[in-house]
XYZ file of N, CA and C in Angstrom:
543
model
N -10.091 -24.568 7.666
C -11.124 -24.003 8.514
C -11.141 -22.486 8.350
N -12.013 -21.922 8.430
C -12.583 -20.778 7.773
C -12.412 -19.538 9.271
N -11.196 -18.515 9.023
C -10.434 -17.878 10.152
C -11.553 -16.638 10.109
N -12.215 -16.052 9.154
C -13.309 -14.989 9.300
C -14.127 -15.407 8.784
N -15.467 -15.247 9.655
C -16.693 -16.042 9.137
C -17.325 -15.347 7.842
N -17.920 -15.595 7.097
C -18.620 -15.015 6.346
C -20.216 -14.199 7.120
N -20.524 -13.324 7.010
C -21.361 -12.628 8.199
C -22.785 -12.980 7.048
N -23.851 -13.326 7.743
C -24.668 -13.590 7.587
C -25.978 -11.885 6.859
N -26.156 -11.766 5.650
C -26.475 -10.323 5.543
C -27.643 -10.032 6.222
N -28.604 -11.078 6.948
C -29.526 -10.316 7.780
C -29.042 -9.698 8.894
N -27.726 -10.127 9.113
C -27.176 -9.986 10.799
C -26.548 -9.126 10.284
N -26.059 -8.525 9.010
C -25.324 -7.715 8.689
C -25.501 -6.278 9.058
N -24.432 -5.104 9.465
C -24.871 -3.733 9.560
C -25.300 -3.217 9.124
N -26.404 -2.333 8.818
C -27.341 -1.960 8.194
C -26.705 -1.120 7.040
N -25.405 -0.391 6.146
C -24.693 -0.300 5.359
C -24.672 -0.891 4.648
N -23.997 -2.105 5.315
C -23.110 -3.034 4.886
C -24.725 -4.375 3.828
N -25.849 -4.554 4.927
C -26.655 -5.239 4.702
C -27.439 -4.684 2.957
N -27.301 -3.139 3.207
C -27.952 -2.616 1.774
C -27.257 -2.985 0.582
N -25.964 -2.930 1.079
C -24.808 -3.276 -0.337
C -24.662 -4.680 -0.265
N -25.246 -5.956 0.453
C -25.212 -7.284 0.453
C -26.580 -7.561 -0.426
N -27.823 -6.747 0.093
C -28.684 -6.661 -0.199
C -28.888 -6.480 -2.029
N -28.190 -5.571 -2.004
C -27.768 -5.222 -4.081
C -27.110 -6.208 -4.738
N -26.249 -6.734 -3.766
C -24.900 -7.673 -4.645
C -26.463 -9.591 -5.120
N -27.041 -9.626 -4.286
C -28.098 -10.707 -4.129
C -29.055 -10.178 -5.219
N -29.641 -9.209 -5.066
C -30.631 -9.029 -6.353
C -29.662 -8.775 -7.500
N -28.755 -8.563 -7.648
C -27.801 -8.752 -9.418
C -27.680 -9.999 -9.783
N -27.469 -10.493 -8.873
C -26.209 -11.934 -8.812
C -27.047 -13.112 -8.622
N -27.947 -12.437 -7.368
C -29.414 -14.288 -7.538
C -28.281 -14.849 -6.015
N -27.455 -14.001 -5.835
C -26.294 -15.221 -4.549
C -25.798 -13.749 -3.817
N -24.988 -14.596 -2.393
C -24.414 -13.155 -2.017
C -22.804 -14.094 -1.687
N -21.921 -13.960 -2.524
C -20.611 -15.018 -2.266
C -20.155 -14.558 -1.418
N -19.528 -15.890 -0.499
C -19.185 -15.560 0.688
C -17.657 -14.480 0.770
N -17.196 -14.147 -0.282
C -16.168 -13.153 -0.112
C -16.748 -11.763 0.128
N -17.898 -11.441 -0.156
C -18.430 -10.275 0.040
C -18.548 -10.113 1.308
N -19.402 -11.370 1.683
C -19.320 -11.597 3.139
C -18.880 -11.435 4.049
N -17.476 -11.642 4.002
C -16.214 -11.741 5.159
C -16.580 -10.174 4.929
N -16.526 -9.507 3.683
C -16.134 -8.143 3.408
C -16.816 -7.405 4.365
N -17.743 -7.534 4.595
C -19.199 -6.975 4.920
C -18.995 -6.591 6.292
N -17.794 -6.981 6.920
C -17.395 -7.037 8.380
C -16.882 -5.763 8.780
N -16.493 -4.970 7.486
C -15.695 -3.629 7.366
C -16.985 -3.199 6.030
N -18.176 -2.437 6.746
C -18.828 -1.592 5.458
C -18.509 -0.647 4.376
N -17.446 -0.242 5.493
C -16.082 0.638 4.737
C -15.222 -0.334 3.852
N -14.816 -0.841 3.973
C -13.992 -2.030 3.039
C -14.978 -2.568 1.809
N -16.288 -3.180 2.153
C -16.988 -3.676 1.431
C -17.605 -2.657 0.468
N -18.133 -1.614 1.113
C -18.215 -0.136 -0.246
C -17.279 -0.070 -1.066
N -16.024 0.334 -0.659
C -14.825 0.727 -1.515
C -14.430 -1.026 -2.451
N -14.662 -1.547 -1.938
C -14.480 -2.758 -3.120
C -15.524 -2.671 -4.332
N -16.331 -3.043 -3.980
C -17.707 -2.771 -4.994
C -17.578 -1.531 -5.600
N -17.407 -0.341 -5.341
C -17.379 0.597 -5.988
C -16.194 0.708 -6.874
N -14.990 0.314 -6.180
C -13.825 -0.103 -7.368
C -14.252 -0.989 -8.354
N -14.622 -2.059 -7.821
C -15.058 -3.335 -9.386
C -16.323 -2.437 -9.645
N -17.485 -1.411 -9.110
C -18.185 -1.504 -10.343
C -17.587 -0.611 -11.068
N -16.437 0.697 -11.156
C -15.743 1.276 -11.930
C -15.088 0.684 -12.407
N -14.207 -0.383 -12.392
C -13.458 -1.015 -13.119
C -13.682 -1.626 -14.080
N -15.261 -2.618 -13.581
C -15.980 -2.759 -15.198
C -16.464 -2.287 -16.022
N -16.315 -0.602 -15.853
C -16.806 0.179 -16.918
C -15.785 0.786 -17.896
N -14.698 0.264 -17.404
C -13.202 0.609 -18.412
C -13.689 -0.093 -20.107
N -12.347 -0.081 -20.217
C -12.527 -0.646 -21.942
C -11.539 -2.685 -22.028
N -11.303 -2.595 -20.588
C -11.373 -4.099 -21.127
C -12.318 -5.086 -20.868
N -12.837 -6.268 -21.749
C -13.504 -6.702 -21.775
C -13.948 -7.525 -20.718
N -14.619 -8.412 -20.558
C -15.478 -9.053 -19.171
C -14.564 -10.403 -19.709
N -14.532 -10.988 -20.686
C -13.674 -12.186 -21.015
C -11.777 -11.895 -20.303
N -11.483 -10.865 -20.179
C -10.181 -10.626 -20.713
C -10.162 -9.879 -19.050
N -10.738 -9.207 -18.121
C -10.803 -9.357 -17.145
C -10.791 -10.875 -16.050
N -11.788 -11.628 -16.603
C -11.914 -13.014 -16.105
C -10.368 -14.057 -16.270
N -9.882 -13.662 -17.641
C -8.545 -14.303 -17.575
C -7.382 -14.097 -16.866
N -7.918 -12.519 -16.237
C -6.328 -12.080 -16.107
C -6.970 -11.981 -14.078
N -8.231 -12.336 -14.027
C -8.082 -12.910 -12.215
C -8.115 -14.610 -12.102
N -8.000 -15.436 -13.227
C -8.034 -16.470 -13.265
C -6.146 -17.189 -12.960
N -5.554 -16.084 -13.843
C -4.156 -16.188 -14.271
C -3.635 -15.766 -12.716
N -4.322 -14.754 -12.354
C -3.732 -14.647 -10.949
C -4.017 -14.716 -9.938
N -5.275 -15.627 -9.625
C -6.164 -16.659 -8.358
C -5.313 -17.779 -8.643
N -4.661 -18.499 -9.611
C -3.874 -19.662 -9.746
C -2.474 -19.234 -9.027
N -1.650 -17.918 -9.770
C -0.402 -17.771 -9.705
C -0.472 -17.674 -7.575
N -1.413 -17.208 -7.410
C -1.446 -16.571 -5.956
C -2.124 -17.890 -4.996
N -1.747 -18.877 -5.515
C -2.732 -19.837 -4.781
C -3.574 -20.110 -4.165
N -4.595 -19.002 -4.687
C -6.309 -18.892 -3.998
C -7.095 -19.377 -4.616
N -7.549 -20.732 -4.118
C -8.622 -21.834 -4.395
C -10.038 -21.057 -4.622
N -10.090 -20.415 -3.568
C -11.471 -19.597 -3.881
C -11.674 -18.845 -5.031
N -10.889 -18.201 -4.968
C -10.838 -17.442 -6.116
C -10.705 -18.146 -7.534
N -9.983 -18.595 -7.622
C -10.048 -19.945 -8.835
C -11.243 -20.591 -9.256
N -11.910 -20.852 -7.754
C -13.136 -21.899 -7.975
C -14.729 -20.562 -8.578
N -13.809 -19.147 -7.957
C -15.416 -18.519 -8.269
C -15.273 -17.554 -10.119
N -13.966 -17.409 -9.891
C -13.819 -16.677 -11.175
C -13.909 -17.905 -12.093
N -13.819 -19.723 -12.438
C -14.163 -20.581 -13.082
C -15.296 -20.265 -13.761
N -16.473 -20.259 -12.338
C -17.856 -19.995 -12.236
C -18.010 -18.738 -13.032
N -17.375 -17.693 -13.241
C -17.705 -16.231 -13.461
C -17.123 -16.434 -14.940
N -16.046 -16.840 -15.344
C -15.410 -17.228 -16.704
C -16.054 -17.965 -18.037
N -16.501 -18.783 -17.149
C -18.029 -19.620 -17.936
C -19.197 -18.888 -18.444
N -19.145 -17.937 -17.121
C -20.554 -17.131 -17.466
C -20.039 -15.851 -18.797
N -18.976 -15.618 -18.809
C -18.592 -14.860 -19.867
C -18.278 -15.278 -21.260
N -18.570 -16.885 -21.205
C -18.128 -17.365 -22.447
C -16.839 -18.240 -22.625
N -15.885 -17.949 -21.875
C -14.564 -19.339 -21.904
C -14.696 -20.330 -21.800
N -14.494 -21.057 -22.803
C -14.276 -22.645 -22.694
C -12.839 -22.717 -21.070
N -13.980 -24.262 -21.022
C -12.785 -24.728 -20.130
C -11.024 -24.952 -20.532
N -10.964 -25.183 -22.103
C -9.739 -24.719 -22.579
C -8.875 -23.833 -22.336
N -9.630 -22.779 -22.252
C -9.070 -21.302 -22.528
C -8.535 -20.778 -20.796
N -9.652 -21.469 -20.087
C -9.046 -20.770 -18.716
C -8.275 -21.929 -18.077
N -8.082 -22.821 -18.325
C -6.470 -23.418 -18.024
C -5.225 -22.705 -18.385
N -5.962 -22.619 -19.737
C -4.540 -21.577 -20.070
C -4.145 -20.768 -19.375
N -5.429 -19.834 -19.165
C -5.122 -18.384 -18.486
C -4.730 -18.940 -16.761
N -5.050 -20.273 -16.513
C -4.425 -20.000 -15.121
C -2.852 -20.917 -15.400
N -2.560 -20.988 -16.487
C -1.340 -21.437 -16.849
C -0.600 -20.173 -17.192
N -1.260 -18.943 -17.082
C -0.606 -17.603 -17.403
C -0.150 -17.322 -18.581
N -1.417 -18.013 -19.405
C -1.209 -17.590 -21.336
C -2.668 -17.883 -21.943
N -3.012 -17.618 -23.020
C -4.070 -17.720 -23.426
C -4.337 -18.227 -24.891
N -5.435 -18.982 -25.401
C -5.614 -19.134 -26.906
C -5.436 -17.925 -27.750
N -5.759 -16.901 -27.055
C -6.028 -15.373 -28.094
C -4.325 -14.718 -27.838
N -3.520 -14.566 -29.004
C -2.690 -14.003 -28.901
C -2.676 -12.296 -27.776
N -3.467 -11.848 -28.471
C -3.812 -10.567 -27.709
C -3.726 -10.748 -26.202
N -5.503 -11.873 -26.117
C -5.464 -12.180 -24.120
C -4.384 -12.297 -23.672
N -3.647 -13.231 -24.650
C -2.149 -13.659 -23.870
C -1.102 -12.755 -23.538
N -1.185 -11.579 -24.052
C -0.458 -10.497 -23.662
C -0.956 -10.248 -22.485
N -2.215 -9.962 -22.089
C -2.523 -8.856 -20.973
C -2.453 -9.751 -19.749
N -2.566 -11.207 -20.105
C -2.345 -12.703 -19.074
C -0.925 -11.821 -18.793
N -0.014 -12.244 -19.610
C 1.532 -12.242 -19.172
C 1.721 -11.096 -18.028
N 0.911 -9.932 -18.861
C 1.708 -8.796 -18.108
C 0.749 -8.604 -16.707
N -0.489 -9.219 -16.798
C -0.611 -8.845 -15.090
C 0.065 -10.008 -14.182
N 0.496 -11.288 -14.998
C 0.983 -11.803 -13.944
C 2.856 -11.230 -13.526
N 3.083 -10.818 -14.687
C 4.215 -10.010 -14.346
C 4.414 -8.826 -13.295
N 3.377 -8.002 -13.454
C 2.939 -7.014 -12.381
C 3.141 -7.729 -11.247
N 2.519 -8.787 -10.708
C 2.403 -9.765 -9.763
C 3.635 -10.046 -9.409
N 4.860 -10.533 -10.053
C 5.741 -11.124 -9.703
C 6.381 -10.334 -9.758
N 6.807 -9.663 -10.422
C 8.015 -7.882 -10.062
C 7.050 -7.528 -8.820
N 6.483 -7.317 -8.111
C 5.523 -6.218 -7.408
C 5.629 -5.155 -8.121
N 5.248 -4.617 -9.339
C 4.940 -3.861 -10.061
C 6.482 -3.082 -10.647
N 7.278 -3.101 -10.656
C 8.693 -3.264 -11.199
C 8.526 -4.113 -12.604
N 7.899 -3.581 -13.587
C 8.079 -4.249 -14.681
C 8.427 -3.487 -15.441
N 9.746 -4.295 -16.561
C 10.274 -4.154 -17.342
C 9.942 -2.882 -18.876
N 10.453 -2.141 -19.138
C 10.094 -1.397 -20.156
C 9.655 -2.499 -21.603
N 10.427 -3.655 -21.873
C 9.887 -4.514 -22.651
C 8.332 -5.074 -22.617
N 8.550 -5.206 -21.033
C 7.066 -5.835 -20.916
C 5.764 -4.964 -21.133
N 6.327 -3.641 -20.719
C 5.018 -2.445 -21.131
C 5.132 -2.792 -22.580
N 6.041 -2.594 -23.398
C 6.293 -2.771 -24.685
C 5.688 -3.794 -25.406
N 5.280 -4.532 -24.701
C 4.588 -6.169 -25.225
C 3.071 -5.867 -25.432
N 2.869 -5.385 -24.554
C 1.413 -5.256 -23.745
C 0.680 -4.377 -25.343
N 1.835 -3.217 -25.063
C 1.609 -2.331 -26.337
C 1.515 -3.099 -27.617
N 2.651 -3.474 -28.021
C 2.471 -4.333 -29.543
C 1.378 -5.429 -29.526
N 0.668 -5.813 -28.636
C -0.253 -6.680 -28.550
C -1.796 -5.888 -29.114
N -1.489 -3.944 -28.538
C -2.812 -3.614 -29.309
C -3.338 -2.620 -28.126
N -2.766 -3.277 -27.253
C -3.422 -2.097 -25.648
C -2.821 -0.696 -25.600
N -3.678 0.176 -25.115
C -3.182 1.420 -25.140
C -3.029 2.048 -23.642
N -2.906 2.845 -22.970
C -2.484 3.742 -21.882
C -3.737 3.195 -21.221
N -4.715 3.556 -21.799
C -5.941 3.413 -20.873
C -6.177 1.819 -20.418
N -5.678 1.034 -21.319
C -6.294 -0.492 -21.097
C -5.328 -0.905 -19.882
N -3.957 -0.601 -20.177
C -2.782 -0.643 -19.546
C -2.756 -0.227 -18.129
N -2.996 0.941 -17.639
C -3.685 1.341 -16.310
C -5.056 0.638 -15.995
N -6.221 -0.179 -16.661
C -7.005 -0.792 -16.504
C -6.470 -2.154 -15.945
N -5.308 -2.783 -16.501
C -5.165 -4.182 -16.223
C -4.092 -4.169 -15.136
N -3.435 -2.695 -15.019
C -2.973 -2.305 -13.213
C -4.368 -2.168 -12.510
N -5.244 -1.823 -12.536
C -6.333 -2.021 -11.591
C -6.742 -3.388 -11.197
N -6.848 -4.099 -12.372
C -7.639 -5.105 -12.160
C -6.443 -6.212 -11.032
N -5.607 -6.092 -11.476
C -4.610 -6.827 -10.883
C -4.300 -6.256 -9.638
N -4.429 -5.138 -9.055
C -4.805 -4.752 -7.979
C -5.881 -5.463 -6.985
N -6.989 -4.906 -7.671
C -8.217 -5.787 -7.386
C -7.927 -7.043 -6.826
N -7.227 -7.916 -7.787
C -7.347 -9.419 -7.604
C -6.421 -9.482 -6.843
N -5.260 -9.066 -6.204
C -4.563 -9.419 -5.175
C -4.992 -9.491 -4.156
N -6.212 -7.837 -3.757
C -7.093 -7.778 -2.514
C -7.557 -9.092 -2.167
N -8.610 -9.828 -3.902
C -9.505 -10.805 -2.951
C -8.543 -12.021 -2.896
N -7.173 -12.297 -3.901
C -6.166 -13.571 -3.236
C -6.384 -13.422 -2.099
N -5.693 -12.162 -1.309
C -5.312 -12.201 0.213
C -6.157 -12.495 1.053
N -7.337 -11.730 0.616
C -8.751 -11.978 1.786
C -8.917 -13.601 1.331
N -9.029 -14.008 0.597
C -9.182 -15.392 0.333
C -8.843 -16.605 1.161
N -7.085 -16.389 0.795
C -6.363 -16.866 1.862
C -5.831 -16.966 3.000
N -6.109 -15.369 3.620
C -6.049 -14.917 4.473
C -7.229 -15.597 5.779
N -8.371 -14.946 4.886
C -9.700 -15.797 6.320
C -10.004 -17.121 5.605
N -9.111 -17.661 4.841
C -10.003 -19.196 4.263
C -10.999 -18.833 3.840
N -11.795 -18.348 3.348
C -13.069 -18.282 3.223
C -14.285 -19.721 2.795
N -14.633 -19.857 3.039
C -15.620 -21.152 2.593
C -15.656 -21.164 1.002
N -15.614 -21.935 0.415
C -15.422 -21.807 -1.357
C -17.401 -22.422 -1.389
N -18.160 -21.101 -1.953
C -19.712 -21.242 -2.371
C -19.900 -21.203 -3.817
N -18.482 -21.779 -4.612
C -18.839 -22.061 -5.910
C -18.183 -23.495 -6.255
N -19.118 -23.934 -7.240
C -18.075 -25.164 -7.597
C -16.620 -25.307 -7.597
N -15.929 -26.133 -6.504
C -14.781 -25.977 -6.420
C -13.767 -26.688 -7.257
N -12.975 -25.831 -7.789
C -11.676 -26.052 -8.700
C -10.641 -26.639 -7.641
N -9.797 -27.354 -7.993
C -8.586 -27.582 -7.500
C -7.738 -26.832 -7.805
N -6.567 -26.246 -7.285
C -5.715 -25.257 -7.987
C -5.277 -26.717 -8.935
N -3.869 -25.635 -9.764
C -3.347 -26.347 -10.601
C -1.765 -26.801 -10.407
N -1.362 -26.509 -8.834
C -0.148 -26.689 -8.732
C -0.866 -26.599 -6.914
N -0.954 -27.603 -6.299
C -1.756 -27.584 -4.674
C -0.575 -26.541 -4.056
N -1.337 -25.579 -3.125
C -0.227 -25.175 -2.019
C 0.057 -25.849 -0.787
């Protein structure tokens, strides 16, 4: 049962309703994680404005999608699983490929590096190993991608928590995790 409602964007604060209002004309939808967001206009700005800077880095939209797929599974957020599926598809992954990545590895040697190391980030709480920077590196990533896939993994912890935190209603085809919590 769903602990913060998803706020409805006509009823929404007039802020909050303009930036619900944008996320609907991009997207064609307004997912209900924005939603809950929308409750804090302040919260819901600073998210959006982080992901839309974040997607202007240098890693790719495939290789982003794997590495919140790898860690909507590791973090046991159904929602998140079920919407980044939806969002993974739209970037091109076979359903192959993002098992993997929520198995925390990938078909692409490379992806599979940047899989490992954000779920590593994840599980050290950011205490990772000089090897593991080292991996990331011999895989091909540089300083910039490297601080990119600390963002993103940032990012994706926010919406695990909000996820699981208010339940949120899952408004995409729903995935089962791959290990139930």
């Amino acid at each position: 049962m769903t602990r913060i409602p998803a706020i409805d964007p006509a009823a929404a604060p007039a802020e909050a309703k303009a930036l619900l209002d944008a996320v609907q004309a991009r997207l064609g939808m307004t997912p209900n994680f924005l939603r809950v967001l929308a409750h804090s206009p302040a919260a819901l700005g600073a998210f959006l404005g982080l992901h839309g800077i974040a997607g202007q880095g240098s890693l790719d939209a495939q290789t982003r999608e794997r590495i919140a797929l790898a860690l909507a599974e590791q973090n046991g957020c159904q929602y998140c699983v079920s919407a980044h599926t939806a969002l993974g598809r739209g970037t091109g992954l076979s359903g192959e490929e993002m098992e993997a990545n929520r198995r925390g590895t990938s078909q692409d040697d490379r992806a599979a590096a940047a899989v490992a190391f954000a779920r590593a980030l994840v599980t050290h709480t950011g205490e990772v190993t000089s090897a593991e920077i080292e991996s990331v590196r011999r895989a091909g990533y540089g300083d910039a991608e490297i601080v990119e896939i600390i963002v993103h993994v940032g990012m994706n912890l926010l919406t695990n928590i909000l996820g699981k935190a208010s339940r949120i209603e899952i408004d995409f085809p729903k995935v089962p995790l791959l290990r139930p919590a």
